[in-house]
Tab-separated table of C-alpha atoms in Angstrom:
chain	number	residue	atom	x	y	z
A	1	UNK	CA	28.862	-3.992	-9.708
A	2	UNK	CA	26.385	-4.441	-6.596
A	3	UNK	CA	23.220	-2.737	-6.954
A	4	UNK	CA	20.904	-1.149	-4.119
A	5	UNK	CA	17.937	-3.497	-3.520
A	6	UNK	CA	14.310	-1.912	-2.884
A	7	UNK	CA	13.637	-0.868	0.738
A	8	UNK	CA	10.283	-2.705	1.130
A	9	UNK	CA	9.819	-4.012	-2.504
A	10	UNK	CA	7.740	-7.700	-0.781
A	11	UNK	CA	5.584	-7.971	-3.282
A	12	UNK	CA	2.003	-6.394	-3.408
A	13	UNK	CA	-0.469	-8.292	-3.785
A	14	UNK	CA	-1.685	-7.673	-7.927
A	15	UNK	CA	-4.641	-5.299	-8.619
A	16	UNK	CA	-6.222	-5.272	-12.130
A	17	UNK	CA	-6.562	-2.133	-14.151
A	18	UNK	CA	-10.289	-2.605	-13.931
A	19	UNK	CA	-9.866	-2.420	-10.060
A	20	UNK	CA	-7.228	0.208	-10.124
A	21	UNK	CA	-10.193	2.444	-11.966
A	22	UNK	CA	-13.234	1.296	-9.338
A	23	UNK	CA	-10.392	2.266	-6.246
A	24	UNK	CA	-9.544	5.866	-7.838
A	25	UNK	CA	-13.337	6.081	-8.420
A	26	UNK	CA	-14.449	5.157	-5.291
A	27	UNK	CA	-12.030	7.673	-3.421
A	28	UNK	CA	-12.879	10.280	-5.549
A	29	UNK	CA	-16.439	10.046	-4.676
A	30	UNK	CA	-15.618	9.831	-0.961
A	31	UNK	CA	-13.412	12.554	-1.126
A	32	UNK	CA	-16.583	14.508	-2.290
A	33	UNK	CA	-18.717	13.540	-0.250
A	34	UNK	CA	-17.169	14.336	3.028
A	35	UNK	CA	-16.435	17.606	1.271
A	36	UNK	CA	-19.930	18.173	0.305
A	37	UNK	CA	-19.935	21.695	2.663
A	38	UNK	CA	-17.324	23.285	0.799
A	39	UNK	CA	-18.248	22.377	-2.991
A	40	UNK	CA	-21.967	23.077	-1.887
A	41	UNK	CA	-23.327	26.021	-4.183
A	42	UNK	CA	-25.683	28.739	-3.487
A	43	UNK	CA	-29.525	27.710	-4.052
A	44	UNK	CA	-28.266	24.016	-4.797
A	45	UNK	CA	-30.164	21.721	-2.853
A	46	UNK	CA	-27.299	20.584	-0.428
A	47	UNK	CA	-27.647	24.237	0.767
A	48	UNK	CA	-30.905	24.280	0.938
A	49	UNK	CA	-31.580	20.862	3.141
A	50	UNK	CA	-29.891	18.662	5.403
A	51	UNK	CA	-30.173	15.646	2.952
A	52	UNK	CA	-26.562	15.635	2.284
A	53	UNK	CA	-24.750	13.823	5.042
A	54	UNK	CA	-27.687	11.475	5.041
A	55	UNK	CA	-26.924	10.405	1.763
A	56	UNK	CA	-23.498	10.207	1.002
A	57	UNK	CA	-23.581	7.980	4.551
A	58	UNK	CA	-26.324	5.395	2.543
A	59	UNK	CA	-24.093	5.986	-0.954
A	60	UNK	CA	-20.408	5.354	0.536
A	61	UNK	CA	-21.358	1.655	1.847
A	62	UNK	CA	-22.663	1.037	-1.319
A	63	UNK	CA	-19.294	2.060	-2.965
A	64	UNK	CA	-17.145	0.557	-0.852
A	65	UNK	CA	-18.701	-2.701	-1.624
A	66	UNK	CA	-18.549	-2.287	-5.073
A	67	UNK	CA	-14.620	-1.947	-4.677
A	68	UNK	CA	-14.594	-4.700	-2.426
A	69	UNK	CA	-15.989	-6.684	-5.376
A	70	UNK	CA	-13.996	-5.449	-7.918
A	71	UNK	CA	-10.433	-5.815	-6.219
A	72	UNK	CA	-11.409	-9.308	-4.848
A	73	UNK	CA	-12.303	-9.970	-8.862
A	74	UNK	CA	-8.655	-8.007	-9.885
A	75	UNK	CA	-5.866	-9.952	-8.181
A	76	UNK	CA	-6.680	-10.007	-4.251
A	77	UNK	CA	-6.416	-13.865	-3.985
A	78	UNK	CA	-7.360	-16.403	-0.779
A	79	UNK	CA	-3.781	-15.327	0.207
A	80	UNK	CA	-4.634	-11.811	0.504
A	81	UNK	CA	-8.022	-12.111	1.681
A	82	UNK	CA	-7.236	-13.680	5.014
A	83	UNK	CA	-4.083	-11.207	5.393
A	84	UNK	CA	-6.889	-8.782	4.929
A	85	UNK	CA	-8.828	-10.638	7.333
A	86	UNK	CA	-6.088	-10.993	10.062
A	87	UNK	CA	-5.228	-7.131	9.842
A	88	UNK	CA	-8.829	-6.264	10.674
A	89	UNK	CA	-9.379	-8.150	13.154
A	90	UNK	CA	-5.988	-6.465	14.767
A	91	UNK	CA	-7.148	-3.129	14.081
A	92	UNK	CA	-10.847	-3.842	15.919
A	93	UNK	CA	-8.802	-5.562	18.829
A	94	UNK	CA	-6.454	-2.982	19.805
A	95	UNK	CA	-8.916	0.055	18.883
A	96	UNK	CA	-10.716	-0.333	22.206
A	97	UNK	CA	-7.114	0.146	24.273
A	98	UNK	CA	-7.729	4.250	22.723
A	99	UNK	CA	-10.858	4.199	21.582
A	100	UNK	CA	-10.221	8.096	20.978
A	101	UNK	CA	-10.180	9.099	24.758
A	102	UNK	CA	-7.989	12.285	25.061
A	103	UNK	CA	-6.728	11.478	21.161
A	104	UNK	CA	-5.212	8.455	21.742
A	105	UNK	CA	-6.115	6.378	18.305
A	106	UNK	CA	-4.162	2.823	18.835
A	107	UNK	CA	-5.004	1.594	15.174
A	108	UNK	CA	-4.013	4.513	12.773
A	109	UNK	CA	0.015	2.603	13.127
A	110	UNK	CA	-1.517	-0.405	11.769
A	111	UNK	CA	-3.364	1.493	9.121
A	112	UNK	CA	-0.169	2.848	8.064
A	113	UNK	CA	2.134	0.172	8.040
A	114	UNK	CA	-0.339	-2.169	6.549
A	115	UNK	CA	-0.953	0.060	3.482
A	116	UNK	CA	3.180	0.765	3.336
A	117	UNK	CA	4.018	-3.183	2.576
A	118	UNK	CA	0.503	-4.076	1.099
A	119	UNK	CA	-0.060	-2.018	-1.530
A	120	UNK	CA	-2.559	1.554	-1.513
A	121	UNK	CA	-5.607	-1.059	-2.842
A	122	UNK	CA	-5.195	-3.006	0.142
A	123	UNK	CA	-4.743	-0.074	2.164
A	124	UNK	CA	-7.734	1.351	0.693
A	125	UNK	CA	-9.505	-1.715	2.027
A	126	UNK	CA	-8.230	-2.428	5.279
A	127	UNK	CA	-9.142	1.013	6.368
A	128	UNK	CA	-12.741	0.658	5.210
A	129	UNK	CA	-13.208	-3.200	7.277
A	130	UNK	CA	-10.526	-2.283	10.013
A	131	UNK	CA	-12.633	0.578	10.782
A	132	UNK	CA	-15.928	-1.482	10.425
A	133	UNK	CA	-14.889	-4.148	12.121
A	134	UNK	CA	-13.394	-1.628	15.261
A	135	UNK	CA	-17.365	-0.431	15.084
A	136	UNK	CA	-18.967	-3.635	15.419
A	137	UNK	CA	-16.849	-4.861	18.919
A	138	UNK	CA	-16.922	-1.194	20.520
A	139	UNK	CA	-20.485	-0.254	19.093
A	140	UNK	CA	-19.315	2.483	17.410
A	141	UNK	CA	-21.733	2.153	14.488
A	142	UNK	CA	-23.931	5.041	13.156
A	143	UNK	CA	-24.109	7.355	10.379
A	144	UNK	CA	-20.768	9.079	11.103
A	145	UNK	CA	-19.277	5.335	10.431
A	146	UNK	CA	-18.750	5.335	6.661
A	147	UNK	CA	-17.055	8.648	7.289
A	148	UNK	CA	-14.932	7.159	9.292
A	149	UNK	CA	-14.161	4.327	7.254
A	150	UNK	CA	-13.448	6.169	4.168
A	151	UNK	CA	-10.823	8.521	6.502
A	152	UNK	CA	-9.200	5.894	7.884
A	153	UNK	CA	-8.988	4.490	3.930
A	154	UNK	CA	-7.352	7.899	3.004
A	155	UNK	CA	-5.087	7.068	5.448
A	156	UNK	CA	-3.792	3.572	4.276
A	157	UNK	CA	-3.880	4.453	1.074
A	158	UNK	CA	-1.566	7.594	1.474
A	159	UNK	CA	0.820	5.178	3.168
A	160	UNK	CA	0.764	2.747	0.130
A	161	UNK	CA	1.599	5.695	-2.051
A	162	UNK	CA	4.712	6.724	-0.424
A	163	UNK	CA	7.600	6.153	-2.362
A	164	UNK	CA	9.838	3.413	-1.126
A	165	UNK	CA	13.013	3.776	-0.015
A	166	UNK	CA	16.895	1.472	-0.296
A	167	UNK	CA	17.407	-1.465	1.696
A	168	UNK	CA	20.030	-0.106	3.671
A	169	UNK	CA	20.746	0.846	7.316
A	170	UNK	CA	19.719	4.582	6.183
A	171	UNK	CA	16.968	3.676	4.002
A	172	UNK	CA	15.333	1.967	6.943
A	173	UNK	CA	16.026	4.558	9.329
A	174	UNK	CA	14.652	7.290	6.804
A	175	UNK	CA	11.342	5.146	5.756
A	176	UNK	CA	10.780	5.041	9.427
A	177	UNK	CA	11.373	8.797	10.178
A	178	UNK	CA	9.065	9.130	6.873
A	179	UNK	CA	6.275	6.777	7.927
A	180	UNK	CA	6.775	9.272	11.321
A	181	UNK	CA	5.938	12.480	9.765
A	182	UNK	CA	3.051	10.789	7.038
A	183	UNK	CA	1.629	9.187	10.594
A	184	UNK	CA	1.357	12.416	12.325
A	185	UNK	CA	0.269	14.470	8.838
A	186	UNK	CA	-2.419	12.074	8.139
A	187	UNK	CA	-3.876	11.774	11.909
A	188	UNK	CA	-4.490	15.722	12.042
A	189	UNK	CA	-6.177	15.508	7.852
A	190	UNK	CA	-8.280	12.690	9.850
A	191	UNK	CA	-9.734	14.871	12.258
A	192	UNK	CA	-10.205	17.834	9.775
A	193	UNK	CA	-11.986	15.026	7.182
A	194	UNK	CA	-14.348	13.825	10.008
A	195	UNK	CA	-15.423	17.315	11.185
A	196	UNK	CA	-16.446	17.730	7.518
A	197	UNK	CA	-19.766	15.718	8.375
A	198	UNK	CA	-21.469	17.394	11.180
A	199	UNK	CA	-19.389	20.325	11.393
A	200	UNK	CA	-22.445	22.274	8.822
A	201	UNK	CA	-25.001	21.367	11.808
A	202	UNK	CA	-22.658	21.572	15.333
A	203	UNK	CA	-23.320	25.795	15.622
A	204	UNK	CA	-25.144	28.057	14.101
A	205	UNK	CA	-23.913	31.896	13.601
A	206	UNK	CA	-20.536	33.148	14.681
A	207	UNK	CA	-17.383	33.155	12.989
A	208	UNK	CA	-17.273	29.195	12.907
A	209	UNK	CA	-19.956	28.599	11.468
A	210	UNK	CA	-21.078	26.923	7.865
A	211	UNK	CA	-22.045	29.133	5.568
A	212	UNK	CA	-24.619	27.603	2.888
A	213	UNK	CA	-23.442	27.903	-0.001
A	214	UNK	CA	-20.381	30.609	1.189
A	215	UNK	CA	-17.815	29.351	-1.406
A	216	UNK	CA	-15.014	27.555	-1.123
A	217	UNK	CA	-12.476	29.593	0.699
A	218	UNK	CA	-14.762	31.247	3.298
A	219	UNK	CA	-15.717	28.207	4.507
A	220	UNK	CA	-12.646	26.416	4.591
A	221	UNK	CA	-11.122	28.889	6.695
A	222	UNK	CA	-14.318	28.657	8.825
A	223	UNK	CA	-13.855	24.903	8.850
A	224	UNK	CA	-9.937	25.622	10.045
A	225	UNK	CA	-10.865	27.945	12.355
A	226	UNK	CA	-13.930	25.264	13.699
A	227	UNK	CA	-11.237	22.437	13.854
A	228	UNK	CA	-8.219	24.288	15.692
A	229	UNK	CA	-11.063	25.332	18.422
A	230	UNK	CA	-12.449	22.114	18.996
A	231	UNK	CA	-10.650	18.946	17.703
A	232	UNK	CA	-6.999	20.526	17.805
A	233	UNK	CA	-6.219	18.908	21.119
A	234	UNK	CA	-8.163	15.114	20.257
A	235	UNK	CA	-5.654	15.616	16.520
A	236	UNK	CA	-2.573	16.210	18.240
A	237	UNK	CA	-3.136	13.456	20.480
A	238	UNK	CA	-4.175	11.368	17.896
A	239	UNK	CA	-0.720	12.346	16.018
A	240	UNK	CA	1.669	11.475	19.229
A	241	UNK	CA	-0.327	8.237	19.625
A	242	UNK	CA	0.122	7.211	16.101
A	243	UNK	CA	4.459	8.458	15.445
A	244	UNK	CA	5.151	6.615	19.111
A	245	UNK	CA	3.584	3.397	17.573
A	246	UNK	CA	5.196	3.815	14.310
A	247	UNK	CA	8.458	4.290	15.595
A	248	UNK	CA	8.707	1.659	18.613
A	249	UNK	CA	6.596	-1.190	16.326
A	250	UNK	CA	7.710	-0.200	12.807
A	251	UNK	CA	11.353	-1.964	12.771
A	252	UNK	CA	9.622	-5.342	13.892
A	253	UNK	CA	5.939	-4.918	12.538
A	254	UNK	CA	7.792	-4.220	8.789
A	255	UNK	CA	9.901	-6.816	8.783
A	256	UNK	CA	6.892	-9.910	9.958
A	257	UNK	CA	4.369	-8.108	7.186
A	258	UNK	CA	7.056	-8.443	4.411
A	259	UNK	CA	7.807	-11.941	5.040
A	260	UNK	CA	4.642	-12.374	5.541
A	261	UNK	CA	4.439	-11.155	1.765
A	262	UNK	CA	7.392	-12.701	0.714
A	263	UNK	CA	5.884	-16.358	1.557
A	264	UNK	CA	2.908	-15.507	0.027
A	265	UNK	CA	4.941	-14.972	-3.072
A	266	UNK	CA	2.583	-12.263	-5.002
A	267	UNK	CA	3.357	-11.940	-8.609
């Protein structure tokens, strides 16, 4: 009896148990610290100073090397390291062509697609140097970078995570339309995430503002309220940009990164 192959099952490139652990780790610790305003209690001294974006942006390079180290040491091979190496320098190419004017992103597609045949470890990296790399050729580099980086991470790994779908004309057709949706999901999160780090010092007083140490649920809705003001219209455009990529370079881009896999032959 014929049996239903795998949408998308090129192999991944392996990742050790000890990496697995660093990469869960490490996203757990930048998913706090570009949360810091709304876990932030009363009195504590994140509410009390602005040392807090200052140091989670000196801590979160730190991490992300660490990883670095520790998936290069749990499976990432030569083979993987220049793939790595070849997406990057993709994603800092074709970043200038948006370079976030009116939304437009032209690397989240990349991002995405990368991290949906590479594995959520690679994703996890790619985001981190694509982003860095994107910095270093437009000069985008200051202390909202590693915010950035760890964002754009989110958003590779997310795509890695998705559950795959059966290689057939309908299986391709609905990983596409669910690549779509994921794209346009994860490019409004990004915008929320990155308004997280200055967001505490943009106004002060109003209805928009940070609260120090207000709790959890008055100021996410404050931070909700902040984004769909300001960022909503950058987000949305960030969202279009990112499902028109997926769906006009998807079908072709899939297909070259899993051979691409495939001849690397991952075990």
């Amino acid at each position: 009896m014929p049996t239903t192959e795998v949408h998308g099952a090129a192999p991944r490139p392996p990742v050790r148990w000890k990496a697995v652990l660093s990469l869960a780790l490490a996203a757990g610790f930048g998913l706090v610290a570009m949360s810091w305003p709304l876990l932030a209690v009363p009195g504590g001294a994140l509410t009390e100073t602005t040392s807090g974006p200052w140091m989670f942006a000196l801590l979160l390079p730190l991490v992300t090397a660490v990883v670095l180290m520790q998936l290069t040491d749990g499976g990432l091979d030569a083979r993987a390291v220049a793939m790595l190496g070849v997406l990057s320098a993709v994603v800092a190419a074709v970043r200038p062509f948006g370079a976030g004017a009116a939304g437009v992103e032209t690397v989240f597609f990349l991002l995405i697609l990368g991290g949906r045949v590479f594995g959520p470890g690679f994703g996890f990296i790619l985001g981190c140097t694509g982003l860095f790399a994107s910095a270093l050729l437009t000069g985008g580099v200051g202390p909202w970078l590693p915010y950035q980086m760890f964002a754009a991470a989110f958003v590779a790994l997310g795509a890695g995570l998705l559950p795959r779908t059966p290689d057939t004309k309908a299986g391709r057709v609905t990983e596409l339309a669910v690549l779509a949706v994921y794209g346009a999901f994860s490019s409004l999160l990004y915008g929320v995430l990155l308004n997280l780090s200055f967001w505490p010092f943009a106004i002060t007083g109003g209805n928009l503002a940070y609260v120090p140490g207000g709790g959890l649920s008055e100021n996410l809705s404050r931070l909700l309220a902040y984004s769909l003001a300001t960022s909503l219209g950058w987000d949305i455009g960030r969202a279009i940009t990112t499902v028109a990529l997926v769906l006009l370079t998807g079908p072709l881009l899939l297909r070259v990164m899993r051979r691409a896999a495939r001849k690397a032959n991952w075990h």
